[in-house]
Amino acid sequence: MLISGRGSNLRAIVAQARQHPESNYRVCAVISNKPHAAGLQFARDEGIETEVIDHGMYSDRATFDRALADTIDKYSPDLVALAGFMRILSPEFVTRYRGRLINIHPSLLPAYKGLKTHERALAAKEQWHGASVHFVTPDLDGGPVILQARVAIHANDTVDTLSARVLKAEHVVYPQAIRWLAGGRVRLEASGAVALDGTILDAPQRIDME
Ligand code: GRF
């Protein structure tokens, strides 16, 4: 997994693999571009391999991305999951991992790509917000969505209350999507469509949360 900070999604993903023996994956390594990311300490405490590829040490994006890819490839992972990884990845990097590179984004994509999603959803007086697990493509936050959690916005919500509810929902859908991928149930087709159990999805799978 690739992280830059807190690592709460990492924790949820590791916890699910531990708590549910039928989960068919394990996190083989955690890589951070920030040496002091809190998620790194969690990973060490769990006995998971950790690596730091500090972007500040590389002169440009291409060199950083190559170092990152070399480090990832040491572990030969079946899946590369971004969770709060705050670097834009080059098209070369993204293409290299096509179909096995996923991310979680705190909005109901394609709505609210980019940053400050909770602020923007509240300002627009949306009724619904949420989180999306998606395949990563060179189109930033625009890759095909696998699974979404939909969260109702309450009249008295603030950025803090809404983001806390969305984060809780992230911790449900991200492990679930990884279980599907690890079980071979979800695939990114050559056409760019997502297939679940052999059927092309015309809309992302969606779970409604509190
Ligand atoms: C999450 O809100 C995720 O949607 C976004 O970055 C945040 C990461 O949180 N991409 P954490 O580091 O997993 O706690």
mmCIF file of N, CA, C and O in Angstrom, residues 1-13 30-40 53 55 64 68 80-89 101-107 114-115 117-118 131-134 136 140-141 167 170-171 174 178:
data_model
loop_
_atom_site.group_PDB
_atom_site.id
_atom_site.type_symbol
_atom_site.label_atom_id
_atom_site.label_comp_id
_atom_site.label_asym_id
_atom_site.label_seq_id
_atom_site.Cartn_x
_atom_site.Cartn_y
_atom_site.Cartn_z
ATOM 1 N N MET A 1 0.844 -1.193 0.000
ATOM 2 C CA MET A 1 0.000 0.000 0.000
ATOM 3 C C MET A 1 0.871 1.231 0.000
ATOM 4 O O MET A 1 1.940 1.243 0.589
ATOM 5 N N LEU A 2 0.396 2.283 -0.614
ATOM 6 C CA LEU A 2 1.118 3.551 -0.644
ATOM 7 C C LEU A 2 0.356 4.574 0.182
ATOM 8 O O LEU A 2 -0.845 4.768 -0.033
ATOM 9 N N ILE A 3 1.052 5.197 1.115
ATOM 10 C CA ILE A 3 0.416 6.167 2.004
ATOM 11 C C ILE A 3 1.294 7.428 2.093
ATOM 12 O O ILE A 3 2.463 7.417 1.681
ATOM 13 N N SER A 4 0.693 8.477 2.673
ATOM 14 C CA SER A 4 1.486 9.677 2.968
ATOM 15 C C SER A 4 1.276 10.143 4.404
ATOM 16 O O SER A 4 1.969 11.057 4.846
ATOM 17 N N GLY A 5 0.279 9.571 5.104
ATOM 18 C CA GLY A 5 -0.050 10.164 6.404
ATOM 19 C C GLY A 5 -0.602 9.195 7.410
ATOM 20 O O GLY A 5 -0.026 8.138 7.671
ATOM 21 N N ARG A 6 -1.773 9.569 7.901
ATOM 22 C CA ARG A 6 -2.438 8.914 9.031
ATOM 23 C C ARG A 6 -2.571 7.398 8.880
ATOM 24 O O ARG A 6 -2.349 6.645 9.815
ATOM 25 N N GLY A 7 -3.024 6.955 7.735
ATOM 26 C CA GLY A 7 -3.090 5.511 7.504
ATOM 27 C C GLY A 7 -4.298 4.821 8.097
ATOM 28 O O GLY A 7 -4.244 3.621 8.384
ATOM 29 N N SER A 8 -5.428 5.536 8.236
ATOM 30 C CA SER A 8 -6.590 4.862 8.827
ATOM 31 C C SER A 8 -7.182 3.824 7.864
ATOM 32 O O SER A 8 -7.678 2.783 8.306
ATOM 33 N N ASN A 9 -7.111 4.081 6.560
ATOM 34 C CA ASN A 9 -7.578 3.059 5.614
ATOM 35 C C ASN A 9 -6.666 1.837 5.653
ATOM 36 O O ASN A 9 -7.134 0.699 5.594
ATOM 37 N N LEU A 10 -5.375 2.085 5.753
ATOM 38 C CA LEU A 10 -4.422 0.979 5.902
ATOM 39 C C LEU A 10 -4.814 0.112 7.115
ATOM 40 O O LEU A 10 -4.870 -1.119 7.015
ATOM 41 N N ARG A 11 -5.103 0.772 8.226
ATOM 42 C CA ARG A 11 -5.490 0.027 9.428
ATOM 43 C C ARG A 11 -6.734 -0.826 9.183
ATOM 44 O O ARG A 11 -6.801 -1.991 9.586
ATOM 45 N N ALA A 12 -7.721 -0.222 8.520
ATOM 46 C CA ALA A 12 -8.970 -0.953 8.272
ATOM 47 C C ALA A 12 -8.717 -2.160 7.371
ATOM 48 O O ALA A 12 -9.289 -3.233 7.568
ATOM 49 N N ILE A 13 -7.844 -1.982 6.399
ATOM 50 C CA ILE A 13 -7.560 -3.065 5.439
ATOM 51 C C ILE A 13 -6.785 -4.195 6.126
ATOM 52 O O ILE A 13 -7.071 -5.375 5.943
ATOM 53 N N VAL A 30 4.239 -1.493 3.064
ATOM 54 C CA VAL A 30 3.679 -0.138 3.113
ATOM 55 C C VAL A 30 4.788 0.824 2.716
ATOM 56 O O VAL A 30 5.880 0.795 3.300
ATOM 57 N N ILE A 31 4.506 1.632 1.704
ATOM 58 C CA ILE A 31 5.506 2.578 1.203
ATOM 59 C C ILE A 31 4.952 3.986 1.389
ATOM 60 O O ILE A 31 3.800 4.256 1.031
ATOM 61 N N SER A 32 5.772 4.861 1.961
ATOM 62 C CA SER A 32 5.343 6.247 2.162
ATOM 63 C C SER A 32 6.327 7.190 1.496
ATOM 64 O O SER A 32 7.533 6.935 1.483
ATOM 65 N N ASN A 33 5.799 8.286 0.971
ATOM 66 C CA ASN A 33 6.701 9.321 0.447
ATOM 67 C C ASN A 33 7.082 10.308 1.554
ATOM 68 O O ASN A 33 7.881 11.194 1.325
ATOM 69 N N LYS A 34 6.477 10.111 2.743
ATOM 70 C CA LYS A 34 6.801 10.981 3.877
ATOM 71 C C LYS A 34 7.386 10.122 4.989
ATOM 72 O O LYS A 34 6.720 9.196 5.476
ATOM 73 N N PRO A 35 8.614 10.472 5.443
ATOM 74 C CA PRO A 35 9.294 9.626 6.435
ATOM 75 C C PRO A 35 8.542 9.524 7.764
ATOM 76 O O PRO A 35 8.677 8.525 8.466
ATOM 77 N N HIS A 36 7.733 10.536 8.097
ATOM 78 C CA HIS A 36 7.090 10.518 9.417
ATOM 79 C C HIS A 36 5.601 10.208 9.354
ATOM 80 O O HIS A 36 4.869 10.514 10.296
ATOM 81 N N ALA A 37 5.167 9.622 8.277
ATOM 82 C CA ALA A 37 3.748 9.261 8.171
ATOM 83 C C ALA A 37 3.372 8.337 9.332
ATOM 84 O O ALA A 37 4.064 7.346 9.593
ATOM 85 N N ALA A 38 2.268 8.668 10.000
ATOM 86 C CA ALA A 38 1.856 7.875 11.166
ATOM 87 C C ALA A 38 1.584 6.419 10.778
ATOM 88 O O ALA A 38 1.839 5.502 11.556
ATOM 89 N N GLY A 39 1.085 6.208 9.578
ATOM 90 C CA GLY A 39 0.773 4.858 9.137
ATOM 91 C C GLY A 39 1.989 3.948 9.073
ATOM 92 O O GLY A 39 1.865 2.720 9.169
ATOM 93 N N LEU A 40 3.167 4.527 8.926
ATOM 94 C CA LEU A 40 4.395 3.708 8.866
ATOM 95 C C LEU A 40 4.627 3.020 10.202
ATOM 96 O O LEU A 40 5.002 1.833 10.251
ATOM 97 N N ILE A 53 10.133 6.403 0.325
ATOM 98 C CA ILE A 53 10.703 6.997 -0.891
ATOM 99 C C ILE A 53 10.325 8.472 -0.805
ATOM 100 O O ILE A 53 9.205 8.851 -1.150
ATOM 101 N N HIS A 55 9.911 12.017 -1.681
ATOM 102 C CA HIS A 55 9.888 12.711 -2.985
ATOM 103 C C HIS A 55 10.831 13.911 -2.998
ATOM 104 O O HIS A 55 11.305 14.321 -4.052
ATOM 105 N N PHE A 64 11.363 10.087 -9.373
ATOM 106 C CA PHE A 64 10.663 9.616 -8.166
ATOM 107 C C PHE A 64 9.792 8.405 -8.505
ATOM 108 O O PHE A 64 9.832 7.383 -7.816
ATOM 109 N N LEU A 68 9.954 4.645 -7.036
ATOM 110 C CA LEU A 68 8.775 4.076 -6.377
ATOM 111 C C LEU A 68 8.432 2.722 -7.008
ATOM 112 O O LEU A 68 8.202 1.728 -6.302
ATOM 113 N N VAL A 80 -1.749 -2.789 -6.047
ATOM 114 C CA VAL A 80 -1.109 -1.617 -5.425
ATOM 115 C C VAL A 80 -2.245 -0.674 -5.024
ATOM 116 O O VAL A 80 -2.976 -0.173 -5.883
ATOM 117 N N ALA A 81 -2.400 -0.473 -3.720
ATOM 118 C CA ALA A 81 -3.523 0.330 -3.220
ATOM 119 C C ALA A 81 -3.004 1.640 -2.656
ATOM 120 O O ALA A 81 -2.156 1.649 -1.759
ATOM 121 N N LEU A 82 -3.526 2.741 -3.195
ATOM 122 C CA LEU A 82 -3.182 4.067 -2.688
ATOM 123 C C LEU A 82 -4.192 4.427 -1.601
ATOM 124 O O LEU A 82 -5.394 4.263 -1.793
ATOM 125 N N ALA A 83 -3.708 4.913 -0.488
ATOM 126 C CA ALA A 83 -4.622 5.333 0.585
ATOM 127 C C ALA A 83 -4.070 6.607 1.202
ATOM 128 O O ALA A 83 -3.175 6.566 2.045
ATOM 129 N N GLY A 84 -4.584 7.724 0.721
ATOM 130 C CA GLY A 84 -4.072 8.999 1.203
ATOM 131 C C GLY A 84 -2.661 9.260 0.710
ATOM 132 O O GLY A 84 -1.883 9.947 1.367
ATOM 133 N N PHE A 85 -2.326 8.727 -0.471
ATOM 134 C CA PHE A 85 -0.996 8.948 -1.051
ATOM 135 C C PHE A 85 -1.061 10.246 -1.844
ATOM 136 O O PHE A 85 -1.771 10.332 -2.854
ATOM 137 N N MET A 86 -0.351 11.261 -1.347
ATOM 138 C CA MET A 86 -0.563 12.629 -1.835
ATOM 139 C C MET A 86 0.429 13.034 -2.931
ATOM 140 O O MET A 86 0.969 14.138 -2.908
ATOM 141 N N ARG A 87 0.684 12.143 -3.864
ATOM 142 C CA ARG A 87 1.517 12.504 -5.012
ATOM 143 C C ARG A 87 0.749 12.182 -6.281
ATOM 144 O O ARG A 87 0.078 11.149 -6.355
ATOM 145 N N ILE A 88 0.890 13.059 -7.258
ATOM 146 C CA ILE A 88 0.324 12.753 -8.568
ATOM 147 C C ILE A 88 1.300 11.834 -9.283
ATOM 148 O O ILE A 88 2.509 12.089 -9.291
ATOM 149 N N LEU A 89 0.791 10.752 -9.842
ATOM 150 C CA LEU A 89 1.661 9.753 -10.474
ATOM 151 C C LEU A 89 1.669 9.963 -11.991
ATOM 152 O O LEU A 89 0.641 10.311 -12.581
ATOM 153 N N LEU A 101 -3.911 -1.093 -9.900
ATOM 154 C CA LEU A 101 -3.618 0.120 -9.132
ATOM 155 C C LEU A 101 -4.964 0.764 -8.776
ATOM 156 O O LEU A 101 -5.747 1.114 -9.668
ATOM 157 N N ILE A 102 -5.232 0.870 -7.472
ATOM 158 C CA ILE A 102 -6.531 1.396 -7.044
ATOM 159 C C ILE A 102 -6.340 2.507 -6.017
ATOM 160 O O ILE A 102 -5.281 2.628 -5.396
ATOM 161 N N ASN A 103 -7.400 3.284 -5.829
ATOM 162 C CA ASN A 103 -7.353 4.424 -4.907
ATOM 163 C C ASN A 103 -8.719 4.567 -4.255
ATOM 164 O O ASN A 103 -9.720 4.080 -4.782
ATOM 165 N N ILE A 104 -8.731 5.250 -3.108
ATOM 166 C CA ILE A 104 -10.024 5.660 -2.541
ATOM 167 C C ILE A 104 -10.077 7.174 -2.518
ATOM 168 O O ILE A 104 -9.094 7.832 -2.135
ATOM 169 N N HIS A 105 -11.209 7.696 -2.969
ATOM 170 C CA HIS A 105 -11.369 9.151 -3.056
ATOM 171 C C HIS A 105 -12.627 9.541 -2.274
ATOM 172 O O HIS A 105 -13.673 8.899 -2.436
ATOM 173 N N PRO A 106 -12.529 10.599 -1.461
ATOM 174 C CA PRO A 106 -13.671 10.935 -0.601
ATOM 175 C C PRO A 106 -14.759 11.752 -1.298
ATOM 176 O O PRO A 106 -15.025 12.899 -0.924
ATOM 177 N N SER A 107 -15.379 11.167 -2.296
ATOM 178 C CA SER A 107 -16.565 11.766 -2.927
ATOM 179 C C SER A 107 -17.242 10.685 -3.748
ATOM 180 O O SER A 107 -16.675 9.614 -3.979
ATOM 181 N N GLY A 114 -10.479 15.878 -6.967
ATOM 182 C CA GLY A 114 -9.561 16.845 -6.361
ATOM 183 C C GLY A 114 -9.716 16.956 -4.855
ATOM 184 O O GLY A 114 -10.210 16.037 -4.207
ATOM 185 N N LEU A 115 -9.300 18.094 -4.312
ATOM 186 C CA LEU A 115 -9.196 18.274 -2.856
ATOM 187 C C LEU A 115 -10.452 18.942 -2.279
ATOM 188 O O LEU A 115 -11.325 19.361 -3.025
ATOM 189 N N THR A 117 -13.121 17.958 -0.774
ATOM 190 C CA THR A 117 -14.393 17.433 -1.283
ATOM 191 C C THR A 117 -15.540 17.664 -0.298
ATOM 192 O O THR A 117 -16.654 17.958 -0.712
ATOM 193 N N HIS A 118 -15.250 17.527 1.019
ATOM 194 C CA HIS A 118 -16.330 17.677 2.002
ATOM 195 C C HIS A 118 -16.819 19.132 2.028
ATOM 196 O O HIS A 118 -18.016 19.387 2.036
ATOM 197 N N ALA A 131 -17.756 8.103 -0.686
ATOM 198 C CA ALA A 131 -16.390 7.740 -1.054
ATOM 199 C C ALA A 131 -16.441 6.720 -2.180
ATOM 200 O O ALA A 131 -17.408 5.955 -2.287
ATOM 201 N N SER A 132 -15.403 6.726 -3.008
ATOM 202 C CA SER A 132 -15.355 5.836 -4.170
ATOM 203 C C SER A 132 -14.016 5.113 -4.231
ATOM 204 O O SER A 132 -12.962 5.743 -4.123
ATOM 205 N N VAL A 133 -14.079 3.808 -4.433
ATOM 206 C CA VAL A 133 -12.862 3.041 -4.726
ATOM 207 C C VAL A 133 -12.792 2.904 -6.242
ATOM 208 O O VAL A 133 -13.769 2.479 -6.864
ATOM 209 N N HIS A 134 -11.669 3.294 -6.824
ATOM 210 C CA HIS A 134 -11.602 3.291 -8.294
ATOM 211 C C HIS A 134 -10.237 2.812 -8.785
ATOM 212 O O HIS A 134 -9.232 2.919 -8.063
ATOM 213 N N VAL A 136 -6.993 3.363 -10.884
ATOM 214 C CA VAL A 136 -6.271 4.592 -11.208
ATOM 215 C C VAL A 136 -5.873 4.542 -12.679
ATOM 216 O O VAL A 136 -5.330 3.537 -13.152
ATOM 217 N N LEU A 140 -6.766 12.032 -13.596
ATOM 218 C CA LEU A 140 -6.717 12.175 -12.132
ATOM 219 C C LEU A 140 -8.118 12.079 -11.502
ATOM 220 O O LEU A 140 -9.008 12.849 -11.864
ATOM 221 N N ASP A 141 -8.277 11.143 -10.583
ATOM 222 C CA ASP A 141 -9.568 10.866 -9.922
ATOM 223 C C ASP A 141 -10.658 10.498 -10.934
ATOM 224 O O ASP A 141 -11.854 10.580 -10.623
ATOM 225 N N LEU A 167 -15.245 8.912 6.351
ATOM 226 C CA LEU A 167 -14.053 8.084 6.628
ATOM 227 C C LEU A 167 -14.469 6.698 7.147
ATOM 228 O O LEU A 167 -13.916 5.676 6.746
ATOM 229 N N GLU A 170 -15.410 4.780 4.273
ATOM 230 C CA GLU A 170 -14.224 4.355 3.515
ATOM 231 C C GLU A 170 -13.679 3.046 4.083
ATOM 232 O O GLU A 170 -13.241 2.162 3.349
ATOM 233 N N HIS A 171 -13.718 2.958 5.419
ATOM 234 C CA HIS A 171 -13.132 1.792 6.081
ATOM 235 C C HIS A 171 -13.946 0.526 5.852
ATOM 236 O O HIS A 171 -13.501 -0.566 6.163
ATOM 237 N N TYR A 174 -13.354 0.152 1.237
ATOM 238 C CA TYR A 174 -12.012 -0.126 0.680
ATOM 239 C C TYR A 174 -11.611 -1.584 0.941
ATOM 240 O O TYR A 174 -11.243 -2.301 -0.005
ATOM 241 N N ILE A 178 -11.056 -4.528 -2.014
ATOM 242 C CA ILE A 178 -9.796 -5.290 -2.086
ATOM 243 C C ILE A 178 -10.078 -6.794 -2.004
ATOM 244 O O ILE A 178 -9.468 -7.596 -2.709
#
